[in-house]
Amino acid sequence: MVRRSRAESVALAEASEPLALPHRAADDLRFIRRTMETSGAFTSLPGSTGLALSATAFAAAGGASLVDDDTRWLSVWIGAAILAALLGVLFVERRARGMGTSLLGLQGRRFLLGLLPAIVAGAVLTFVLHSGGLTRSLPGVWLLLYGVGVTTAGLLSLRLLLVMGPLFMLLGVGALLTSPVGGDLWMAAGFGGLDLVFALVLRKISR
Amino acid sequence: MTSPAKKTKAAAGELRVLHGETLTSALDPLIHERVRLGIVSALAGTDGLSFRELRELLRLTDGNLSVHARRLEEAGYVVCKKGFEGRVPRTEYRLSAAGRRALTAYLDHMEAVIKAARSD
């Protein structure tokens, strides 16, 4: 091991500093920007959103389990998804306004962009699978794709989503493996249970 | 009044003449430290954050966050408010006007360093 005197170490540090400092400066600026954006996203996701989504999912799972017809079953879940999306937008917008930002601010756009490809893919697959008579395979597909979307959104915002996304994906795999049985239970576990846990954790953290 | 171009040239001169140690010492040491820079940046992006939110956001331990937050508080960069939410204790931090000014000055300094390096 090479041992250097303090004087040599200082000289080396000084020699490298003019080159290193601009790199450090650029790195610092990136760090500051990223931290400010992430903190904005962190506080724009209220726990009440998760509670609303969870309640909607539990109600939909209960309602859908009573329906035999595939088209009516699908209508229940699509209706619940639309209601959940509206509630989500309402809560996040209200929180963002309270903080002097907007839903479609930088963080909101990033979050939606992370989620959007998975939602679009889910819509296309819903149409294709329902047309092909595979409606009861949809819970697995929805959970899997939602997990992908949440994970992507987590890369751009809240670290907690990086845990939540893969858990949704695992439930999706479980639903696909047991398909066509138990779809509503898997949906209740994911969109009801996981959202509830997420909401409670978020509330605890924000205290 | 000094123009931005002159400021950049001056920074470039600083870089060439003073080298690393002196230029680094010209930076606000309180903010130059990465954890404290993270705390100040996170608070600058919000109206305020709780202890737990900051800890989660910056991925710090309780002890580490406490030490650095206290130093910022002592310098007047951060305002700490302790209270209760129901029966649960809640510690909330927000950036003071002095802290915001210090972050702005630090950002200006870093931008000047980058411009100076590019103009060399």
XYZ file of C-alpha atoms in Angstrom, chain A residues 53-147:
95
model
C -58.889 3.504 -4.149
C -58.943 0.708 -1.602
C -62.587 1.271 -0.656
C -63.595 1.403 -4.327
C -61.773 -1.857 -5.061
C -63.289 -3.734 -2.112
C -66.777 -2.581 -3.135
C -66.175 -3.542 -6.768
C -64.799 -6.968 -5.817
C -67.899 -7.618 -3.734
C -70.204 -6.483 -6.534
C -68.350 -8.296 -9.322
C -68.324 -11.603 -7.422
C -72.138 -11.616 -7.560
C -72.205 -11.303 -11.357
C -71.941 -14.319 -13.705
C -72.119 -12.614 -17.080
C -68.650 -11.644 -18.375
C -69.719 -8.350 -19.949
C -71.524 -7.216 -16.786
C -68.558 -8.368 -14.663
C -66.260 -6.306 -16.884
C -68.594 -3.291 -16.608
C -68.381 -3.416 -12.803
C -64.593 -3.310 -12.853
C -64.344 -0.679 -15.596
C -66.812 1.478 -13.671
C -64.732 1.044 -10.510
C -61.539 1.922 -12.400
C -63.092 5.128 -13.742
C -64.397 6.074 -10.290
C -61.008 5.333 -8.698
C -59.201 7.420 -11.334
C -61.555 10.357 -10.746
C -61.128 10.125 -6.969
C -57.358 9.886 -7.367
C -57.233 12.978 -9.571
C -59.519 14.850 -7.165
C -57.430 14.081 -4.057
C -54.057 14.712 -5.694
C -55.265 17.948 -7.312
C -56.663 19.159 -3.981
C -53.379 18.388 -2.228
C -51.339 19.981 -5.031
C -53.464 23.142 -4.909
C -52.989 23.333 -1.164
C -49.248 23.295 -1.765
C -49.396 25.903 -4.509
C -48.621 23.461 -7.345
C -50.843 21.702 -9.865
C -51.682 18.144 -10.852
C -49.998 18.660 -14.196
C -46.858 20.184 -12.717
C -43.546 18.489 -13.471
C -44.043 15.748 -10.884
C -47.653 15.113 -11.845
C -46.710 14.790 -15.503
C -43.861 12.404 -14.679
C -46.065 10.268 -12.478
C -48.784 10.058 -15.143
C -46.223 9.378 -17.875
C -44.855 6.507 -15.811
C -48.312 5.029 -15.368
C -49.820 5.812 -18.777
C -48.107 3.195 -21.023
C -49.239 0.396 -18.693
C -52.796 1.793 -18.595
C -52.949 1.995 -22.406
C -51.569 -1.543 -22.732
C -54.161 -2.696 -20.191
C -56.995 -1.087 -22.173
C -55.866 -2.746 -25.412
C -55.466 -6.160 -23.770
C -58.857 -5.790 -22.067
C -60.515 -5.343 -25.449
C -58.578 -8.192 -27.089
C -58.991 -10.722 -24.255
C -62.660 -9.920 -23.721
C -63.321 -10.290 -27.455
C -61.485 -13.633 -27.395
C -63.557 -14.975 -24.503
C -60.727 -14.705 -21.964
C -62.381 -12.039 -19.780
C -61.682 -13.898 -16.537
C -57.932 -13.756 -17.241
C -58.070 -9.974 -17.016
C -57.434 -9.607 -13.235
C -53.949 -11.077 -13.660
C -53.218 -8.854 -16.649
C -54.509 -5.721 -14.888
C -52.555 -6.388 -11.683
C -49.380 -7.202 -13.614
C -49.582 -4.098 -15.797
C -50.564 -1.836 -12.899
C -47.512 -3.146 -11.039
